[in-house]
CSV table of C-alpha atoms in Angstrom, one decimal:
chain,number,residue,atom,x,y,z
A,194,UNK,CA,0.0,0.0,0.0
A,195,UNK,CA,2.4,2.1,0.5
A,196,UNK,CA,4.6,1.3,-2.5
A,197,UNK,CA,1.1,2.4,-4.3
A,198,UNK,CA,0.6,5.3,-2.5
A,199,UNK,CA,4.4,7.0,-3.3
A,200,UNK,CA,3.3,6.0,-7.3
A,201,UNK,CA,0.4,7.6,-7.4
A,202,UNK,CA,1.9,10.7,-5.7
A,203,UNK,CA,4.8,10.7,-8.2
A,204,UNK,CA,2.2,9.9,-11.2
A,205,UNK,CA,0.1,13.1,-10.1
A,206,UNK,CA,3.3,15.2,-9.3
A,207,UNK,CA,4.3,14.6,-12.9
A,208,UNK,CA,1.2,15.2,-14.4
A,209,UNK,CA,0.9,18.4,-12.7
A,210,UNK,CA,4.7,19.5,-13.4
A,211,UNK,CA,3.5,18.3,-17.6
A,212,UNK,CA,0.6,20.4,-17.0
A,213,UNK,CA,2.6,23.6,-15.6
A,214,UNK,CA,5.1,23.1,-19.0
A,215,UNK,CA,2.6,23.1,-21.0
A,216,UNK,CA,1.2,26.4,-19.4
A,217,UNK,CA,4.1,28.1,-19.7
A,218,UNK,CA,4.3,26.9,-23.3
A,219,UNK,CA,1.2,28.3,-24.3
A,220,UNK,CA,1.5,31.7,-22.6
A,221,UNK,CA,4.8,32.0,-24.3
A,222,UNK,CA,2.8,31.1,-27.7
A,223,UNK,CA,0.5,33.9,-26.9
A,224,UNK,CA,2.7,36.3,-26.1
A,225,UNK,CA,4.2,35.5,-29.2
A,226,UNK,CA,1.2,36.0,-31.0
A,227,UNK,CA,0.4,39.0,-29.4
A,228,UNK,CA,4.1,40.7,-30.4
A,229,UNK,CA,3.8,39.5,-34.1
A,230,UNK,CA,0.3,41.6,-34.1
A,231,UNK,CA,1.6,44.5,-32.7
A,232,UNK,CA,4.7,43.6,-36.0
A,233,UNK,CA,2.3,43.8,-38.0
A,234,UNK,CA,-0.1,46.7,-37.2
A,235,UNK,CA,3.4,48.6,-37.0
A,236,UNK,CA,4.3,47.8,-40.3
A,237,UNK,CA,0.7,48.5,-42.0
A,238,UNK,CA,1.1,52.2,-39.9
A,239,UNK,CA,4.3,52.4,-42.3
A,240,UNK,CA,2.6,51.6,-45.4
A,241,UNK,CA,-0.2,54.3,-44.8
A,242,UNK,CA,2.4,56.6,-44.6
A,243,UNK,CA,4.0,56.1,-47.7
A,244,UNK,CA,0.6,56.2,-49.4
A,245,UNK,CA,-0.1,59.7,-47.9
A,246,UNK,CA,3.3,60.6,-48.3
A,247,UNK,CA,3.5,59.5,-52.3
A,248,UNK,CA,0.1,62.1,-52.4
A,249,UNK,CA,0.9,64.4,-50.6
A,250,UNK,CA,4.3,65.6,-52.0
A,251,UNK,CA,2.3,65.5,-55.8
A,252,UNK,CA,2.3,68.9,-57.9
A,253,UNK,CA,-1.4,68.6,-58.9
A,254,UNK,CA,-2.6,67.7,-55.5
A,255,UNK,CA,-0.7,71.1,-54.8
A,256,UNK,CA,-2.2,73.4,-57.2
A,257,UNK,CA,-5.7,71.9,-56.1
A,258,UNK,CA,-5.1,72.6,-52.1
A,259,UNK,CA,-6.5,73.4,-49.4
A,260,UNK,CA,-10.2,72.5,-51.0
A,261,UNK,CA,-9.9,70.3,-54.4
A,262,UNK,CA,-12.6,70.7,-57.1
A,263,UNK,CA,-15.3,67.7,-57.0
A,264,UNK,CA,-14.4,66.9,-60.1
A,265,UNK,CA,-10.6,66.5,-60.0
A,266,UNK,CA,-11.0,64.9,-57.1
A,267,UNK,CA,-13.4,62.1,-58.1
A,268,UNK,CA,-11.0,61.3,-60.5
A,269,UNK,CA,-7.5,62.0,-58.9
A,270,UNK,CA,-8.1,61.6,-55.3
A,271,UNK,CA,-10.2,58.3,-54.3
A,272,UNK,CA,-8.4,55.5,-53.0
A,273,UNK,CA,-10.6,52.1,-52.9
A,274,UNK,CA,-10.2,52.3,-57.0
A,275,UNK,CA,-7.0,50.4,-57.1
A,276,UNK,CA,-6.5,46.9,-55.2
A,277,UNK,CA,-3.9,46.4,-52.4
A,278,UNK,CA,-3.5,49.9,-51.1
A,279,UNK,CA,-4.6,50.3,-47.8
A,280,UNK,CA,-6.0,53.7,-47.4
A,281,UNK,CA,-10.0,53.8,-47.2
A,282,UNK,CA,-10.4,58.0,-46.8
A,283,UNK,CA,-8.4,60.6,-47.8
A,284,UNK,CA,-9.3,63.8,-46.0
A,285,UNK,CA,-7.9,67.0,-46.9
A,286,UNK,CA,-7.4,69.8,-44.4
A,287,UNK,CA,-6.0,73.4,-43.8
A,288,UNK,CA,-5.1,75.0,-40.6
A,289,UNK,CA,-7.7,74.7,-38.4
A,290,UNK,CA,-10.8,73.1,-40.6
A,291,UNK,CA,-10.9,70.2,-42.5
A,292,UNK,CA,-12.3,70.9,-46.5
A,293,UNK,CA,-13.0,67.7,-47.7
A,294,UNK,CA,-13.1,63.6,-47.4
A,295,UNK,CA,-12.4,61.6,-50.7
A,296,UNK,CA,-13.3,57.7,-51.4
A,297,UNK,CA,-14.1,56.1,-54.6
A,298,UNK,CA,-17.6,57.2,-55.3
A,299,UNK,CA,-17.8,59.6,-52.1
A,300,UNK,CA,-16.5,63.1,-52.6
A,301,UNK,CA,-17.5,65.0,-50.1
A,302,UNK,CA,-17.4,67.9,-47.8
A,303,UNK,CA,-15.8,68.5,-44.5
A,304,UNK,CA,-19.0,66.2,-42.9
A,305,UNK,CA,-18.5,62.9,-41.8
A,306,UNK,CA,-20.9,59.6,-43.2
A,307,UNK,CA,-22.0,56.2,-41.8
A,308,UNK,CA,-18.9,54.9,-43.2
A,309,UNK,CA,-16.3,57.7,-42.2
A,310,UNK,CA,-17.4,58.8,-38.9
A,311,UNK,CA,-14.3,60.3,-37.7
A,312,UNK,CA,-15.5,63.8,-36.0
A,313,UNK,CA,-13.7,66.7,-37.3
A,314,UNK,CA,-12.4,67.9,-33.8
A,315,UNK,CA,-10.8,64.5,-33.7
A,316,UNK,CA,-9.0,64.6,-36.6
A,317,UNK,CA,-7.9,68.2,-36.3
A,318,UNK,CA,-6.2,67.2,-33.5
A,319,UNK,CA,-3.2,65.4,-35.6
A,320,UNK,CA,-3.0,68.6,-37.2
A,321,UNK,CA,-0.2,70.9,-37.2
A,322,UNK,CA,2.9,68.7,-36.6
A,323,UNK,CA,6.3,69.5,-38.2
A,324,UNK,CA,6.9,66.2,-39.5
A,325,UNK,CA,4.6,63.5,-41.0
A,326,UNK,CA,2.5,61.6,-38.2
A,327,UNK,CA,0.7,58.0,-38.0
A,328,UNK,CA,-0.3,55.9,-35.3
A,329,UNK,CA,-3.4,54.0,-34.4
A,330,UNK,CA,-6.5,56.0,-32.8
A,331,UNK,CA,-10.4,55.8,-31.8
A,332,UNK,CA,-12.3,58.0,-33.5
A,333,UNK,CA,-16.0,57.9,-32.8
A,334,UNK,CA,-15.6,54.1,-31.5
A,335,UNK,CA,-14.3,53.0,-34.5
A,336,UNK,CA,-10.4,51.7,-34.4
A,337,UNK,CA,-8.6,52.9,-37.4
A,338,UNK,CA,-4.3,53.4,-38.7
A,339,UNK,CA,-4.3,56.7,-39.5
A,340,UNK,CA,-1.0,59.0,-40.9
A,341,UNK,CA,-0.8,62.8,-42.0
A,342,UNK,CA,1.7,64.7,-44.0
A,343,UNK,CA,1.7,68.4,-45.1
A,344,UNK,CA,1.0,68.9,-48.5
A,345,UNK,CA,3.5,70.1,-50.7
A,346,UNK,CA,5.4,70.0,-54.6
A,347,UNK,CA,7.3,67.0,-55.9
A,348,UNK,CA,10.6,69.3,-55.0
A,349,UNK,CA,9.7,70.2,-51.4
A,350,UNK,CA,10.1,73.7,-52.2
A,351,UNK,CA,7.4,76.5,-51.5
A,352,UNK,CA,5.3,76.6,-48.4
A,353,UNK,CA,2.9,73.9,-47.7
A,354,UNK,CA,-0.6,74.4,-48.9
A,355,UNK,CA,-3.0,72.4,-46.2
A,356,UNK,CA,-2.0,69.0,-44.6
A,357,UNK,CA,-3.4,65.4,-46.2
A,358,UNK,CA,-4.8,62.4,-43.9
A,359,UNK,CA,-5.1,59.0,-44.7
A,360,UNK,CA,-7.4,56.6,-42.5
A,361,UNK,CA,-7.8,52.9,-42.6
A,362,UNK,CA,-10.3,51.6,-40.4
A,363,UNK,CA,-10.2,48.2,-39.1
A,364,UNK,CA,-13.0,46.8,-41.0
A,365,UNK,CA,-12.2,43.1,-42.4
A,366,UNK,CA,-10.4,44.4,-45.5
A,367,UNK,CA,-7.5,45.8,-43.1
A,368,UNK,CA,-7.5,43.0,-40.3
A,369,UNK,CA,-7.4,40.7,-43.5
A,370,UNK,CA,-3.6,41.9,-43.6
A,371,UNK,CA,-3.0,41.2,-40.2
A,372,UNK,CA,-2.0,37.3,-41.3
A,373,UNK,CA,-3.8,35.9,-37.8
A,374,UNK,CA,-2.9,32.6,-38.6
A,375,UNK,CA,-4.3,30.7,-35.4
A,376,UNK,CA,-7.8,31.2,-35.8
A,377,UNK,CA,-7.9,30.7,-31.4
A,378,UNK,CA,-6.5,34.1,-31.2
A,379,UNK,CA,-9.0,36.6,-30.2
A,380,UNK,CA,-8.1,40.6,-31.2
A,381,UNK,CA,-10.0,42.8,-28.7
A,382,UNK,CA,-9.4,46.0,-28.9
A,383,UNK,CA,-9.7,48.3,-25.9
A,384,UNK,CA,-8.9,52.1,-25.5
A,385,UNK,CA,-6.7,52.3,-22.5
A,386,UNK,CA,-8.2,56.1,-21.8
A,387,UNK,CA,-11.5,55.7,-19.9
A,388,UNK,CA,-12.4,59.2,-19.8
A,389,UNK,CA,-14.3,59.1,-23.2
A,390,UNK,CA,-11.6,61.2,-24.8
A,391,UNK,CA,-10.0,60.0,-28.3
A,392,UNK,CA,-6.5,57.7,-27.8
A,393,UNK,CA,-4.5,58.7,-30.6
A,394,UNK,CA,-0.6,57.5,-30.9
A,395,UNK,CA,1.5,54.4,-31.6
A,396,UNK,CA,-0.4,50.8,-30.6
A,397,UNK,CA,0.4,49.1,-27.6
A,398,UNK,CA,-0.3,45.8,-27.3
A,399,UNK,CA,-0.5,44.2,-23.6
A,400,UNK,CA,0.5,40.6,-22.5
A,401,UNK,CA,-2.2,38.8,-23.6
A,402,UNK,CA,-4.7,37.5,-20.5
A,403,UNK,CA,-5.7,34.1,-20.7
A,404,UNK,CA,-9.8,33.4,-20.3
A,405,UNK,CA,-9.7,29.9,-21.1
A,406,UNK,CA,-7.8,27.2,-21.9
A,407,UNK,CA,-8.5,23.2,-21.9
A,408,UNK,CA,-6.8,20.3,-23.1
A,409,UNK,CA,-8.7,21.2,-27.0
A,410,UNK,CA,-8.0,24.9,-26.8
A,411,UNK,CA,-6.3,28.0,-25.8
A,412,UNK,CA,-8.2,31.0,-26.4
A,413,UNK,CA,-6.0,34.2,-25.5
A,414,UNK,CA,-7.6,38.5,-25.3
């Protein structure tokens, strides 16, 4: 009996140390997972910026600043026509109003829509900066990559004439870019400001929290 009783102590014991391994494993695995996600949004924030950055240093953009014709702009200034680039809106802006929001088959005015809800006084607020800007922010509840540049010629030279944003919301288009190869990965984002006001900046992405896990699957927030 006793013989028995040290093997099934040792049995549990080593069960329980398999079990802790395989804990450690997994939260390692999110963790992982949770890093590569912050990778990539980091890397789609860099790819919004060159795409406001190629516009916004463009001649014709330029001579059509700080409030493009309807016209020109339906044709020149509507991302969503061509596949693979990222930004959804293009809104144009100068000093301390914003003149218009541009998407294919939307040209509007300074008002937002169902689809780009984005209050003005948010957006004015990455306004004014001496260098380009991008980060990730909450505008009206909605999650979206957003980067600014000043507009100005090909050349550089010249004052700049208004400033150009570029949003991408995080609609399944964008998140589709994201590469979230383990479908037990949950992405939930939270604002870490409380107050109600707008977080605007770089992502940061916390040590994932574990809410459940079983011996068929790991989900991780």
């Amino acid at each position: 009996l006793i013989a028995l009783g040290s093997s099934l102590i040792c049995a549990n014991t080593a069960v329980l140390v398999a079990q802790r391994n395989i804990a450690v494993i997994e939260d390692r695995q999110a963790n992982d997972a949770a890093m590569g996600m912050q990778r990539d949004i980091e890397q789609l924030i860099e790819e919004l910026s060159f795409e406001v950055n190629d516009h916004g240093n463009w001649d014709e953009l330029y001579d059509h600043m700080p409030s493009p014709a309807h016209e020109w702009s339906r044709v020149n200034l509507t991302p969503g026509k061509v596949r693979g680039t990222l930004t959804q809106f293009f809104i144009t802006a100068d000093r301390d109003s914003i003149t218009g929001r541009f998407h294919d088959g939307d040209v509007r005015g300074p008002n937002a829509s169902v689809v780009d809800s984005a209050p003005a006084a948010t957006l004015l607020r990455l306004l004014g900066q001496s260098k380009p800007v991008s980060g990730f922010g909450v505008f009206d509840g909605h999650p979206a990559l957003y980067a600014v540049t000043q507009v100005r010629r090909s050349d550089r030279k010249g004052d700049p004439r208004g400033e150009l944003i570029a949003l991408a919301y995080l609609n399944s288009d964008t998140l589709s870019r994201l590469r979230l190869k383990n479908s037990d990965w949950t992405l939930q984002i939270e604002p870490l400001k409380k107050s109600g006001l707008v977080a605007v900046g770089m992502p940061y992405i916390r040590h994932p929290t574990i809410i459940e896990r079983n011996f068929q699957r790991l989900t991780a927030t």
